[in-house]
Protein backbone atom coordinates (compact mmCIF):
# COMPACT_ATOMS: atom_id res chain seq x y z
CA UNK A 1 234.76 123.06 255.46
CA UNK A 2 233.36 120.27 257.93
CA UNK A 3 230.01 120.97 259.94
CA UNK A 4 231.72 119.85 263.11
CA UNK A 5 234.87 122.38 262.17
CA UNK A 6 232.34 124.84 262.44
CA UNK A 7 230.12 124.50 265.41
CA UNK A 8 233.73 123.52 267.05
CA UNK A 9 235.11 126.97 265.92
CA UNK A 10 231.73 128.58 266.88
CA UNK A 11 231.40 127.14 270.98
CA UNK A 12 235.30 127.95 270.80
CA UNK A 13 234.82 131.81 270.21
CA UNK A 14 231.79 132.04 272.71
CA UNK A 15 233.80 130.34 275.17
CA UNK A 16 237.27 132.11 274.87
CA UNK A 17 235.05 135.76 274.22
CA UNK A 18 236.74 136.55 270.92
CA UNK A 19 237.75 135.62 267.84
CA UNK A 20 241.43 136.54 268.25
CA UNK A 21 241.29 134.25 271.19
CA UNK A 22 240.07 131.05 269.43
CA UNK A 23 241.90 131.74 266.78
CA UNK A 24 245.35 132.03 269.29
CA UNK A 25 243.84 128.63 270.78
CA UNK A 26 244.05 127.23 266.89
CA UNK A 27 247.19 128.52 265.80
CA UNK A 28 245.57 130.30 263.00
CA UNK A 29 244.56 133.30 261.19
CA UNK A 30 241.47 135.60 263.61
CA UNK A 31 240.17 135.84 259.73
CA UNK A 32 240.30 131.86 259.26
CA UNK A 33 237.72 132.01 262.38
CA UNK A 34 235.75 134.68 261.01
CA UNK A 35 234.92 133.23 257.71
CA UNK A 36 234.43 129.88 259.19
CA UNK A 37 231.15 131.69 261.51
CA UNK A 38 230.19 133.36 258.80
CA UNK A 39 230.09 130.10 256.36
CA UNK A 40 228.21 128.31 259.57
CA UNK A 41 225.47 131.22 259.94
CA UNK A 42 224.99 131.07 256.23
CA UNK A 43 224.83 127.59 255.92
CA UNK A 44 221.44 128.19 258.73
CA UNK A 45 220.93 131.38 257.60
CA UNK A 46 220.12 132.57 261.13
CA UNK A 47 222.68 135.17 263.01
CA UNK A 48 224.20 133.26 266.04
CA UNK A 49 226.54 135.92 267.31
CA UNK A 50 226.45 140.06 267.37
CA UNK A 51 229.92 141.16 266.66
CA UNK A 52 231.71 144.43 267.67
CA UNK A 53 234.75 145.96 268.19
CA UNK A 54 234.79 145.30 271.55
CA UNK A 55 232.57 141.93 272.62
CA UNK A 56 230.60 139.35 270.92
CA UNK A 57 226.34 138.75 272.08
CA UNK A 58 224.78 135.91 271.43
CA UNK A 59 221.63 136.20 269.67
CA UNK A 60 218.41 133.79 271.23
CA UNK A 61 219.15 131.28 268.22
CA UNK A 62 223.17 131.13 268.84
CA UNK A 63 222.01 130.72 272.87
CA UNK A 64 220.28 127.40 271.77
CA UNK A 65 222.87 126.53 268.75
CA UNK A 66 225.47 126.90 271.48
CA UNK A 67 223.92 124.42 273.76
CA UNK A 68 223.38 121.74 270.86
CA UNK A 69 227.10 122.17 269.92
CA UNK A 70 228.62 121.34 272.84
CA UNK A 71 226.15 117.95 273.49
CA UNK A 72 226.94 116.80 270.01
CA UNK A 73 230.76 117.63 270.30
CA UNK A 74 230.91 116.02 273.62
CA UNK A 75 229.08 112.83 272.90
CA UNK A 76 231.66 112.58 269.43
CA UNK A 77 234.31 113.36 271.85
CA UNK A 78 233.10 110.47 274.12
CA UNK A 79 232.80 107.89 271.03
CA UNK A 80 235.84 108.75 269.95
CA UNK A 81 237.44 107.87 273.17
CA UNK A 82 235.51 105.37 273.58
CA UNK A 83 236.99 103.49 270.81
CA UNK A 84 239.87 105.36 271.34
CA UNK A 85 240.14 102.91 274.22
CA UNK A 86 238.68 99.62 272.93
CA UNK A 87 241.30 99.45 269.86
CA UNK A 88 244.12 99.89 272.67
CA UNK A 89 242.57 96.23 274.01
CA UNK A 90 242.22 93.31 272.21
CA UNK A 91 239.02 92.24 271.99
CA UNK A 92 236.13 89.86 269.91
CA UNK A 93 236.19 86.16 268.44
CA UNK A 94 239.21 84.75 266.66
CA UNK A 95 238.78 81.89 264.01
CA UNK A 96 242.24 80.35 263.82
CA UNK A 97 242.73 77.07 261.68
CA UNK A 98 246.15 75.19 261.81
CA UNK A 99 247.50 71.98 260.47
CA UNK A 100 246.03 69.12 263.19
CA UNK A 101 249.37 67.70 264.49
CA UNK A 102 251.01 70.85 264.80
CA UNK A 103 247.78 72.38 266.20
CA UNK A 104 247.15 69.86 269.00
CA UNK A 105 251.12 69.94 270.04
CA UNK A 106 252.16 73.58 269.72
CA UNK A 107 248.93 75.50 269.40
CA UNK A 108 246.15 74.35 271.69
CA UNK A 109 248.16 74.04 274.65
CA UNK A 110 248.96 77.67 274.38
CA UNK A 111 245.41 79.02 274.03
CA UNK A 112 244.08 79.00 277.58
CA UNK A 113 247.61 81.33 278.63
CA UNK A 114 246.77 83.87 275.88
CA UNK A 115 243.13 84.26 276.84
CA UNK A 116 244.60 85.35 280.64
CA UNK A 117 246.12 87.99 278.91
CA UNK A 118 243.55 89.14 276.29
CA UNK A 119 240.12 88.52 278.70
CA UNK A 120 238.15 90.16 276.41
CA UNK A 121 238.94 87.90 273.07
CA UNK A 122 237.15 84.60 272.23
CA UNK A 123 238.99 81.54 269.37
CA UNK A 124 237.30 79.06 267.73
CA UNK A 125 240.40 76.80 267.02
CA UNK A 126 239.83 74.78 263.54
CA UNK A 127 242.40 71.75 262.97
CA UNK A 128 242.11 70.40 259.58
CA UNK A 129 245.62 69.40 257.27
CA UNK A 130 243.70 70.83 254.01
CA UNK A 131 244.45 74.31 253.04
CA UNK A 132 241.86 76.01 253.84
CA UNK A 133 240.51 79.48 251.68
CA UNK A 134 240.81 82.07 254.70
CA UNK A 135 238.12 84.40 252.83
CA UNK A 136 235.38 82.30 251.85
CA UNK A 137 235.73 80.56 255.48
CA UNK A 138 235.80 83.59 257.87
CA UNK A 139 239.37 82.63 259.09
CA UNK A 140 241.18 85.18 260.84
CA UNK A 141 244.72 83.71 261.33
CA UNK A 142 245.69 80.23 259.54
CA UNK A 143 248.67 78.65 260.45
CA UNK A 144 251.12 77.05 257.88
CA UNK A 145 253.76 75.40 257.83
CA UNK A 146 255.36 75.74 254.26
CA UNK A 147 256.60 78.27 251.44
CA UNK A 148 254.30 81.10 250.97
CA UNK A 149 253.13 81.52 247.21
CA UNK A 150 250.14 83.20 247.37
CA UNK A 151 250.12 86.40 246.96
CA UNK A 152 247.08 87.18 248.59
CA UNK A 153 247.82 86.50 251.70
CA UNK A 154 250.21 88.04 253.97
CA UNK A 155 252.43 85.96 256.23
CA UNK A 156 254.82 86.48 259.18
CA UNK A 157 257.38 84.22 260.18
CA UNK A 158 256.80 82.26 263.35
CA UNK A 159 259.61 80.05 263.83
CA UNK A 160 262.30 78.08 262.57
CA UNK A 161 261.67 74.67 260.96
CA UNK A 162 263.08 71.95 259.28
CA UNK A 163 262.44 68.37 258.32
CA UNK A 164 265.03 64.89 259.07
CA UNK A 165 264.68 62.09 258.44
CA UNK A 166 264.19 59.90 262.13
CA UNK A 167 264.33 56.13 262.92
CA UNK A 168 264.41 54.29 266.44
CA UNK A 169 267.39 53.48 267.46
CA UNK A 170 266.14 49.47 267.18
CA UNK A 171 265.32 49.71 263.85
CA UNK A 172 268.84 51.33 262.76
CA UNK A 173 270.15 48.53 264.81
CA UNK A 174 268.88 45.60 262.74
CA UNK A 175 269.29 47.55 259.34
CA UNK A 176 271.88 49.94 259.58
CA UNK A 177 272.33 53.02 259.41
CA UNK A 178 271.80 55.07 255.92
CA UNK A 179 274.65 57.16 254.76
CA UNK A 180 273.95 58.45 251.24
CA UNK A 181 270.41 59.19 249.45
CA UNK A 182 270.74 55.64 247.27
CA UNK A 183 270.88 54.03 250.46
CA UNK A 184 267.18 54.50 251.31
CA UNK A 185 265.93 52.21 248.31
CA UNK A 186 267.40 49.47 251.06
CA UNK A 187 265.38 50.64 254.03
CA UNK A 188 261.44 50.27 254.53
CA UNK A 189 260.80 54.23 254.34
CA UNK A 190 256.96 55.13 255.69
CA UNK A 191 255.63 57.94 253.34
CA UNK A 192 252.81 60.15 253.73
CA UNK A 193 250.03 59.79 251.27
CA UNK A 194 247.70 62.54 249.94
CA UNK A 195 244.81 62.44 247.97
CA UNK A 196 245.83 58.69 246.74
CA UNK A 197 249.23 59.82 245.47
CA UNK A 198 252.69 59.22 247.63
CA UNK A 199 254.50 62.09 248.26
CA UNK A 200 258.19 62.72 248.18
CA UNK A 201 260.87 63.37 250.21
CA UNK A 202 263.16 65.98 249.34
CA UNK A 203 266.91 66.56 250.23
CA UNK A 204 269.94 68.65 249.21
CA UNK A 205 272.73 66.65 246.94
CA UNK A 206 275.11 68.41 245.73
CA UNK A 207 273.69 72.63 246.32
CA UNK A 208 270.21 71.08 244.57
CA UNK A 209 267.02 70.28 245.79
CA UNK A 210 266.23 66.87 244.89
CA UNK A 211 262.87 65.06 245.46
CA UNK A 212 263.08 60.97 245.69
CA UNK A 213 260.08 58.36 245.49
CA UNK A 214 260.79 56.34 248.44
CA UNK A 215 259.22 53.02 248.97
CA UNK A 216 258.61 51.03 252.12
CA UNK A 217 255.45 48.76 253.47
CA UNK A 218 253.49 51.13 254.63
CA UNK A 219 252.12 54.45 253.45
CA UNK A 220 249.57 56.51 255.78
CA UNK A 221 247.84 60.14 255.18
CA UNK A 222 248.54 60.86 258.48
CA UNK A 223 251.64 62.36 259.92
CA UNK A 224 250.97 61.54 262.93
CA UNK A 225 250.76 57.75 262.36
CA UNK A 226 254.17 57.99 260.44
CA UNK A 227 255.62 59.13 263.59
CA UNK A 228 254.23 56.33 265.89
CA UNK A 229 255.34 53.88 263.10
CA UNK A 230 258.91 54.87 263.38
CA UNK A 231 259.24 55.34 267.43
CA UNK A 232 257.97 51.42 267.01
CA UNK A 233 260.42 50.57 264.97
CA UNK A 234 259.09 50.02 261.78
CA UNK A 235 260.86 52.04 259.08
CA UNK A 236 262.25 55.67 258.27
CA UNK A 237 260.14 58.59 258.61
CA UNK A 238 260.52 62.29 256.99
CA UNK A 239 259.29 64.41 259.48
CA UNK A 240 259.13 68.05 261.06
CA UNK A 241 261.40 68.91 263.88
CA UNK A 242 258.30 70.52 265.73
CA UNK A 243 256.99 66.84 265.64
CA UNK A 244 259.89 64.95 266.65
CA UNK A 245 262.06 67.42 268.61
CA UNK A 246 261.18 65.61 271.79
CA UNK A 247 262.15 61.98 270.68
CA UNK A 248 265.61 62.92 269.39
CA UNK A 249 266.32 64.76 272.86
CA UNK A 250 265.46 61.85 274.71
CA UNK A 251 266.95 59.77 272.35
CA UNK A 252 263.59 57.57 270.99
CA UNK A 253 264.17 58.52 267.76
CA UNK A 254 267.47 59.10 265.67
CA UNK A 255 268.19 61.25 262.69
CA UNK A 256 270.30 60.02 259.77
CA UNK A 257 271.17 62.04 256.54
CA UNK A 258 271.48 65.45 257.78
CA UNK A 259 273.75 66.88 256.17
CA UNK A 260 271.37 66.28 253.26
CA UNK A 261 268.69 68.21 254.70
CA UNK A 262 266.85 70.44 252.97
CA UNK A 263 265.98 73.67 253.49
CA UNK A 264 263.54 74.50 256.18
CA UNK A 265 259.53 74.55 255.58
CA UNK A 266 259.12 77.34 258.01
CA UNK A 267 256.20 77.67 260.33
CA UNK A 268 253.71 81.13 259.77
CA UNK A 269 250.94 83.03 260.46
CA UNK A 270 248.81 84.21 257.63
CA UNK A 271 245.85 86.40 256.83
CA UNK A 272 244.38 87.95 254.30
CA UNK A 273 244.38 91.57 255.19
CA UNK A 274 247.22 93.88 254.55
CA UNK A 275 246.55 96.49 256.70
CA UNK A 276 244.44 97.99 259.72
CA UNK A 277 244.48 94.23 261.24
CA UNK A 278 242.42 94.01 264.78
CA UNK A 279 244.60 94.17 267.92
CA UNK A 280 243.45 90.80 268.17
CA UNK A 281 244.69 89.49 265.94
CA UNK A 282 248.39 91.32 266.19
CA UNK A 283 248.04 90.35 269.64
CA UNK A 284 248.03 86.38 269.00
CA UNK A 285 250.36 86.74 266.16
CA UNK A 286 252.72 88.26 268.65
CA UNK A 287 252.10 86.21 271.51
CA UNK A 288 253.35 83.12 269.57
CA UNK A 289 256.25 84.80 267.97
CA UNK A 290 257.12 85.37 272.11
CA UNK A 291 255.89 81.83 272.93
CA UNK A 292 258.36 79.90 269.80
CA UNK A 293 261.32 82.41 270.77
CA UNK A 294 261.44 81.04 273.91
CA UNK A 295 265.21 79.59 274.43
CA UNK A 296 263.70 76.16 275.33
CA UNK A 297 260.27 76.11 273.72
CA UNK A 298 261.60 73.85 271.11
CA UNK A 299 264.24 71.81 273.28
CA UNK A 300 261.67 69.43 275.18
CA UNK A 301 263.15 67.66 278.46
């Protein structure tokens, strides 16, 4: 039986008179409050009340118990409330990391309209394309934008997203446009480099994933380089609609093989805790699920 069930049961007899009372109050037993003042004057083996038939006495050390019980019980009941309260507001610093390109176009600019909602929460906002370990660096949310394989960390689903492949409408102009996947070994492609080695592009042919070496004159580890590269008119690029979205609509960039495309690389949230999260952190993860679902969010003018 808890201390604090006890003085509790104890300031609730003086105050409702009787046992039957507090124990009415309780929904319990008059017995169930009877033992539990008997196990609390044993446990201080003083007598706190003097109990007949008819009325309860307190004795001088129950008089000064009584007063101590109800400070302590109403400074718990104020901390309690207290953070009671603060858990129902977001509040305290939030270390968020995200890939750069996708950071600088659809993360920073969204910042400064979630702090006017949460006043009370602070972000450092890390941009780095290396996957970063979320534990050893005191991340709270990191964005990704791919397949989630480890198990470790828990992701939810932010938005849509796939990849085409985009040229300018110049370049498709002197070299044509490509209509099957053997077709790009006669087009300057611009792949994205990592760690010295030239990654692939991968497409659908046929119900299977299928990953091609493409070659071109130019190979940069930078996505967002690729991109400038093809709105100049120098080549093919493989690239993320949440990159390009705003080209296509205004008609700077084409895409070409579509119905090739593979499926998407989705964008999420991850962290590595499963459960009892900080309303901060909810409250972010939320706020961009509301921000991406916007009807136009990803249909630029």
């Amino acid at each position: 039986m808890g201390k604090f069930t006890q003085m509790a049961t104890f300031v609730e007899v003086v105050v409702r008179g009787s046992l039957s009372a507090a124990a009415r109050a309780e929904g319990i037993a008059p017995a169930m409050i009877g033992r539990r003042l008997d196990a609390l004057e044993a446990r201080l083996g003083v007598k706190l009340l003097q109990r007949t038939t008819r009325r309860l006495v307190l004795t001088d050390e129950g008089t000064a118990f009584l007063e101590d019980c109800q400070r302590i019980l109403a400074e718990v009941g104020d901390a309690e409330s207290a953070i009671s309260e603060h858990s129902m507001r977001a509040s305290g610093h939030l270390t968020v990391s995200a890939p750069a390109g996708f950071g600088r176009l659809h993360l920073a600019p969204l910042l400064p309209s979630f702090l006017a909602e949460h006043r009370d929460v602070t972000i450092n906002l890390n941009l780095s394309d290396r996957v970063i370990d979320l534990v050893a660096e005191g991340v709270d949310v990191a964005i990704r934008i791919a397949s989630l394989d480890d198990s470790n960390l828990v992701g939810v689903k932010l938005a849509d997203n796939r990849r085409v492949v985009v040229a300018s409408p110049a370049y498709l102009k002197r070299h044509g446009q490509p209509r099957q996947l053997a077709d790009l070994t006669r087009h300057n492609c611009l792949p994205i480099s990592s760690e010295g080695s030239q990654r692939g592009w991968t497409f659908m042919d046929h119900g299977k994933p299928v990953t091609l070496k493409v070659g071109g004159n130019m190979v940069c580890n930078d996505g967002a380089v690729l991109h400038a590269w093809a709105l100049a008119g120098k080549g093919l690029a493989w690239r993320s609609m949440w990159e390009v979205a705003g080209q296509i609509t205004s008609g700077e960039l084409v895409t070409v093989l579509d119905e090739f495309a593979a499926p998407g690389n989705d964008i999420h949230a991850v962290f590595a805790q499963r459960r009892h999260l900080p309303l901060r952190i909810r409250a972010f993860v939320d706020f961009l699920r509301r921000s991406y679902a916007a009807p136009d969010y990803w249909r630029p003018s």
